[in-house]
Amino acid sequence: MGNEPLDSTIKEAFSEIYRDLDKLVFIANNANIFNQMEVSRIEKSIKQNIKAIEYLIVSQKPNSSR
């Protein structure tokens, strides 16, 4: 099966997204002004992982116009 590296990459990206979301929940429950930089870093990380997953999925679709 040729999609094993793709599946592994997607699973890894989702795992990182879930870890980041857990951090955000922790920060929200323990509000502190010094956490703003961490929230910004987590936001960028989540967006980057979602874009990577989107790219991987779209790039693996067969060309339907042929």
mmCIF file of N, CA and C in Angstrom:
data_model
loop_
_atom_site.group_PDB
_atom_site.id
_atom_site.type_symbol
_atom_site.label_atom_id
_atom_site.label_comp_id
_atom_site.label_asym_id
_atom_site.label_seq_id
_atom_site.Cartn_x
_atom_site.Cartn_y
_atom_site.Cartn_z
ATOM 1 N N MET A 1 0.838 -1.178 0.000
ATOM 2 C CA MET A 1 0.000 0.000 0.000
ATOM 3 C C MET A 1 0.884 1.242 0.000
ATOM 4 N N GLY A 2 0.711 2.089 -0.989
ATOM 5 C CA GLY A 2 1.568 3.239 -1.171
ATOM 6 C C GLY A 2 1.222 4.437 -0.319
ATOM 7 N N ASN A 3 0.143 4.382 0.424
ATOM 8 C CA ASN A 3 -0.277 5.544 1.199
ATOM 9 C C ASN A 3 0.181 5.507 2.648
ATOM 10 N N GLU A 4 0.996 4.525 3.032
ATOM 11 C CA GLU A 4 1.429 4.426 4.429
ATOM 12 C C GLU A 4 2.191 5.663 4.901
ATOM 13 N N PRO A 5 3.162 6.203 4.113
ATOM 14 C CA PRO A 5 3.838 7.426 4.571
ATOM 15 C C PRO A 5 2.870 8.603 4.696
ATOM 16 N N LEU A 6 1.926 8.701 3.770
ATOM 17 C CA LEU A 6 0.929 9.770 3.822
ATOM 18 C C LEU A 6 0.066 9.623 5.063
ATOM 19 N N ASP A 7 -0.429 8.416 5.312
ATOM 20 C CA ASP A 7 -1.258 8.170 6.495
ATOM 21 C C ASP A 7 -0.495 8.501 7.772
ATOM 22 N N SER A 8 0.763 8.120 7.821
ATOM 23 C CA SER A 8 1.592 8.394 8.995
ATOM 24 C C SER A 8 1.775 9.897 9.196
ATOM 25 N N THR A 9 2.010 10.612 8.110
ATOM 26 C CA THR A 9 2.191 12.061 8.188
ATOM 27 C C THR A 9 0.920 12.745 8.658
ATOM 28 N N ILE A 10 -0.214 12.317 8.133
ATOM 29 C CA ILE A 10 -1.493 12.906 8.532
ATOM 30 C C ILE A 10 -1.777 12.611 10.003
ATOM 31 N N LYS A 11 -1.535 11.377 10.438
ATOM 32 C CA LYS A 11 -1.749 11.027 11.845
ATOM 33 C C LYS A 11 -0.858 11.860 12.754
ATOM 34 N N GLU A 12 0.387 12.055 12.344
ATOM 35 C CA GLU A 12 1.319 12.857 13.140
ATOM 36 C C GLU A 12 0.839 14.308 13.238
ATOM 37 N N ALA A 13 0.357 14.851 12.127
ATOM 38 C CA ALA A 13 -0.142 16.232 12.134
ATOM 39 C C ALA A 13 -1.365 16.364 13.038
ATOM 40 N N PHE A 14 -2.285 15.405 12.954
ATOM 41 C CA PHE A 14 -3.464 15.454 13.821
ATOM 42 C C PHE A 14 -3.071 15.309 15.290
ATOM 43 N N SER A 15 -2.096 14.464 15.591
ATOM 44 C CA SER A 15 -1.633 14.317 16.976
ATOM 45 C C SER A 15 -1.091 15.635 17.505
ATOM 46 N N GLU A 16 -0.344 16.338 16.663
ATOM 47 C CA GLU A 16 0.200 17.630 17.079
ATOM 48 C C GLU A 16 -0.918 18.651 17.281
ATOM 49 N N ILE A 17 -1.922 18.622 16.418
ATOM 50 C CA ILE A 17 -3.073 19.522 16.574
ATOM 51 C C ILE A 17 -3.770 19.254 17.901
ATOM 52 N N TYR A 18 -4.002 17.981 18.223
ATOM 53 C CA TYR A 18 -4.663 17.644 19.487
ATOM 54 C C TYR A 18 -3.830 18.082 20.690
ATOM 55 N N ARG A 19 -2.506 17.919 20.623
ATOM 56 C CA ARG A 19 -1.637 18.380 21.718
ATOM 57 C C ARG A 19 -1.748 19.893 21.882
ATOM 58 N N ASP A 20 -1.733 20.595 20.749
ATOM 59 C CA ASP A 20 -1.849 22.052 20.808
ATOM 60 C C ASP A 20 -3.197 22.483 21.378
ATOM 61 N N LEU A 21 -4.259 21.801 20.995
ATOM 62 C CA LEU A 21 -5.580 22.133 21.532
ATOM 63 C C LEU A 21 -5.635 21.886 23.037
ATOM 64 N N ASP A 22 -5.014 20.798 23.492
ATOM 65 C CA ASP A 22 -4.953 20.532 24.934
ATOM 66 C C ASP A 22 -4.222 21.657 25.665
ATOM 67 N N LYS A 23 -3.139 22.164 25.063
ATOM 68 C CA LYS A 23 -2.408 23.279 25.667
ATOM 69 C C LYS A 23 -3.292 24.519 25.746
ATOM 70 N N LEU A 24 -4.043 24.784 24.674
ATOM 71 C CA LEU A 24 -4.929 25.950 24.679
ATOM 72 C C LEU A 24 -5.989 25.845 25.764
ATOM 73 N N VAL A 25 -6.541 24.661 25.949
ATOM 74 C CA VAL A 25 -7.539 24.457 27.003
ATOM 75 C C VAL A 25 -6.908 24.707 28.365
ATOM 76 N N PHE A 26 -5.712 24.198 28.574
ATOM 77 C CA PHE A 26 -5.018 24.415 29.842
ATOM 78 C C PHE A 26 -4.799 25.905 30.083
ATOM 79 N N ILE A 27 -4.324 26.605 29.052
ATOM 80 C CA ILE A 27 -4.077 28.043 29.183
ATOM 81 C C ILE A 27 -5.375 28.787 29.472
ATOM 82 N N ALA A 28 -6.456 28.404 28.797
ATOM 83 C CA ALA A 28 -7.748 29.063 29.017
ATOM 84 C C ALA A 28 -8.236 28.851 30.447
ATOM 85 N N ASN A 29 -7.983 27.673 30.981
ATOM 86 C CA ASN A 29 -8.415 27.372 32.346
ATOM 87 C C ASN A 29 -7.515 28.008 33.398
ATOM 88 N N ASN A 30 -6.324 28.403 33.006
ATOM 89 C CA ASN A 30 -5.359 29.016 33.923
ATOM 90 C C ASN A 30 -4.892 30.343 33.331
ATOM 91 N N ALA A 31 -5.841 31.217 33.074
ATOM 92 C CA ALA A 31 -5.563 32.475 32.370
ATOM 93 C C ALA A 31 -4.425 33.254 33.022
ATOM 94 N N ASN A 32 -3.541 33.739 32.159
ATOM 95 C CA ASN A 32 -2.387 34.505 32.605
ATOM 96 C C ASN A 32 -1.940 35.374 31.431
ATOM 97 N N ILE A 33 -1.658 36.621 31.686
ATOM 98 C CA ILE A 33 -1.271 37.552 30.624
ATOM 99 C C ILE A 33 -0.003 37.098 29.897
ATOM 100 N N PHE A 34 0.865 36.358 30.575
ATOM 101 C CA PHE A 34 2.122 35.924 29.975
ATOM 102 C C PHE A 34 1.937 34.774 28.988
ATOM 103 N N ASN A 35 0.740 34.227 28.915
ATOM 104 C CA ASN A 35 0.482 33.121 28.001
ATOM 105 C C ASN A 35 0.120 33.581 26.594
ATOM 106 N N GLN A 36 0.030 34.882 26.357
ATOM 107 C CA GLN A 36 -0.369 35.376 25.042
ATOM 108 C C GLN A 36 0.583 34.928 23.943
ATOM 109 N N MET A 37 1.876 34.949 24.196
ATOM 110 C CA MET A 37 2.848 34.506 23.187
ATOM 111 C C MET A 37 2.689 33.022 22.898
ATOM 112 N N GLU A 38 2.447 32.233 23.922
ATOM 113 C CA GLU A 38 2.256 30.794 23.732
ATOM 114 C C GLU A 38 0.989 30.523 22.934
ATOM 115 N N VAL A 39 -0.078 31.251 23.202
ATOM 116 C CA VAL A 39 -1.324 31.087 22.449
ATOM 117 C C VAL A 39 -1.084 31.420 20.982
ATOM 118 N N SER A 40 -0.351 32.473 20.710
ATOM 119 C CA SER A 40 -0.036 32.862 19.333
ATOM 120 C C SER A 40 0.786 31.781 18.637
ATOM 121 N N ARG A 41 1.761 31.212 19.340
ATOM 122 C CA ARG A 41 2.591 30.146 18.770
ATOM 123 C C ARG A 41 1.749 28.916 18.461
ATOM 124 N N ILE A 42 0.857 28.562 19.380
ATOM 125 C CA ILE A 42 -0.012 27.402 19.192
ATOM 126 C C ILE A 42 -0.952 27.632 18.016
ATOM 127 N N GLU A 43 -1.500 28.832 17.901
ATOM 128 C CA GLU A 43 -2.391 29.152 16.782
ATOM 129 C C GLU A 43 -1.670 28.946 15.447
ATOM 130 N N LYS A 44 -0.445 29.438 15.340
ATOM 131 C CA LYS A 44 0.332 29.281 14.106
ATOM 132 C C LYS A 44 0.612 27.812 13.825
ATOM 133 N N SER A 45 0.923 27.055 14.862
ATOM 134 C CA SER A 45 1.210 25.634 14.702
ATOM 135 C C SER A 45 -0.012 24.867 14.203
ATOM 136 N N ILE A 46 -1.168 25.152 14.780
ATOM 137 C CA ILE A 46 -2.402 24.483 14.356
ATOM 138 C C ILE A 46 -2.708 24.817 12.900
ATOM 139 N N LYS A 47 -2.619 26.089 12.543
ATOM 140 C CA LYS A 47 -2.897 26.498 11.163
ATOM 141 C C LYS A 47 -1.934 25.831 10.188
ATOM 142 N N GLN A 48 -0.663 25.745 10.558
ATOM 143 C CA GLN A 48 0.336 25.120 9.698
ATOM 144 C C GLN A 48 0.021 23.638 9.497
ATOM 145 N N ASN A 49 -0.348 22.950 10.560
ATOM 146 C CA ASN A 49 -0.664 21.531 10.444
ATOM 147 C C ASN A 49 -1.926 21.293 9.623
ATOM 148 N N ILE A 50 -2.926 22.141 9.780
ATOM 149 C CA ILE A 50 -4.151 21.990 8.989
ATOM 150 C C ILE A 50 -3.851 22.216 7.513
ATOM 151 N N LYS A 51 -3.037 23.224 7.197
ATOM 152 C CA LYS A 51 -2.664 23.472 5.800
ATOM 153 C C LYS A 51 -1.877 22.294 5.230
ATOM 154 N N ALA A 52 -1.005 21.704 6.038
ATOM 155 C CA ALA A 52 -0.220 20.555 5.581
ATOM 156 C C ALA A 52 -1.124 19.368 5.286
ATOM 157 N N ILE A 53 -2.089 19.117 6.158
ATOM 158 C CA ILE A 53 -3.028 18.014 5.938
ATOM 159 C C ILE A 53 -3.838 18.269 4.675
ATOM 160 N N GLU A 54 -4.326 19.494 4.518
ATOM 161 C CA GLU A 54 -5.099 19.840 3.321
ATOM 162 C C GLU A 54 -4.264 19.610 2.064
ATOM 163 N N TYR A 55 -3.016 20.055 2.061
ATOM 164 C CA TYR A 55 -2.140 19.874 0.912
ATOM 165 C C TYR A 55 -1.922 18.391 0.619
ATOM 166 N N LEU A 56 -1.648 17.609 1.655
ATOM 167 C CA LEU A 56 -1.402 16.180 1.453
ATOM 168 C C LEU A 56 -2.618 15.478 0.871
ATOM 169 N N ILE A 57 -3.790 15.814 1.365
ATOM 170 C CA ILE A 57 -5.014 15.176 0.876
ATOM 171 C C ILE A 57 -5.291 15.594 -0.560
ATOM 172 N N VAL A 58 -5.191 16.887 -0.846
ATOM 173 C CA VAL A 58 -5.469 17.384 -2.198
ATOM 174 C C VAL A 58 -4.448 16.848 -3.192
ATOM 175 N N SER A 59 -3.191 16.782 -2.811
ATOM 176 C CA SER A 59 -2.153 16.327 -3.737
ATOM 177 C C SER A 59 -2.256 14.836 -4.032
ATOM 178 N N GLN A 60 -2.971 14.079 -3.206
ATOM 179 C CA GLN A 60 -3.119 12.643 -3.427
ATOM 180 C C GLN A 60 -4.371 12.286 -4.213
ATOM 181 N N LYS A 61 -5.237 13.263 -4.484
ATOM 182 C CA LYS A 61 -6.442 12.979 -5.259
ATOM 183 C C LYS A 61 -6.057 12.688 -6.701
ATOM 184 N N PRO A 62 -6.671 11.655 -7.297
ATOM 185 C CA PRO A 62 -6.398 11.393 -8.715
ATOM 186 C C PRO A 62 -6.968 12.525 -9.566
ATOM 187 N N ASN A 63 -6.329 12.775 -10.678
ATOM 188 C CA ASN A 63 -6.775 13.831 -11.579
ATOM 189 C C ASN A 63 -8.058 13.384 -12.258
ATOM 190 N N SER A 64 -9.184 13.999 -11.896
ATOM 191 C CA SER A 64 -10.486 13.562 -12.401
ATOM 192 C C SER A 64 -10.791 14.098 -13.786
ATOM 193 N N SER A 65 -9.980 15.014 -14.322
ATOM 194 C CA SER A 65 -10.266 15.576 -15.639
ATOM 195 C C SER A 65 -9.781 14.694 -16.764
ATOM 196 N N ARG A 66 -9.091 13.638 -16.464
ATOM 197 C CA ARG A 66 -8.580 12.741 -17.515
ATOM 198 C C ARG A 66 -9.376 11.489 -17.604
#
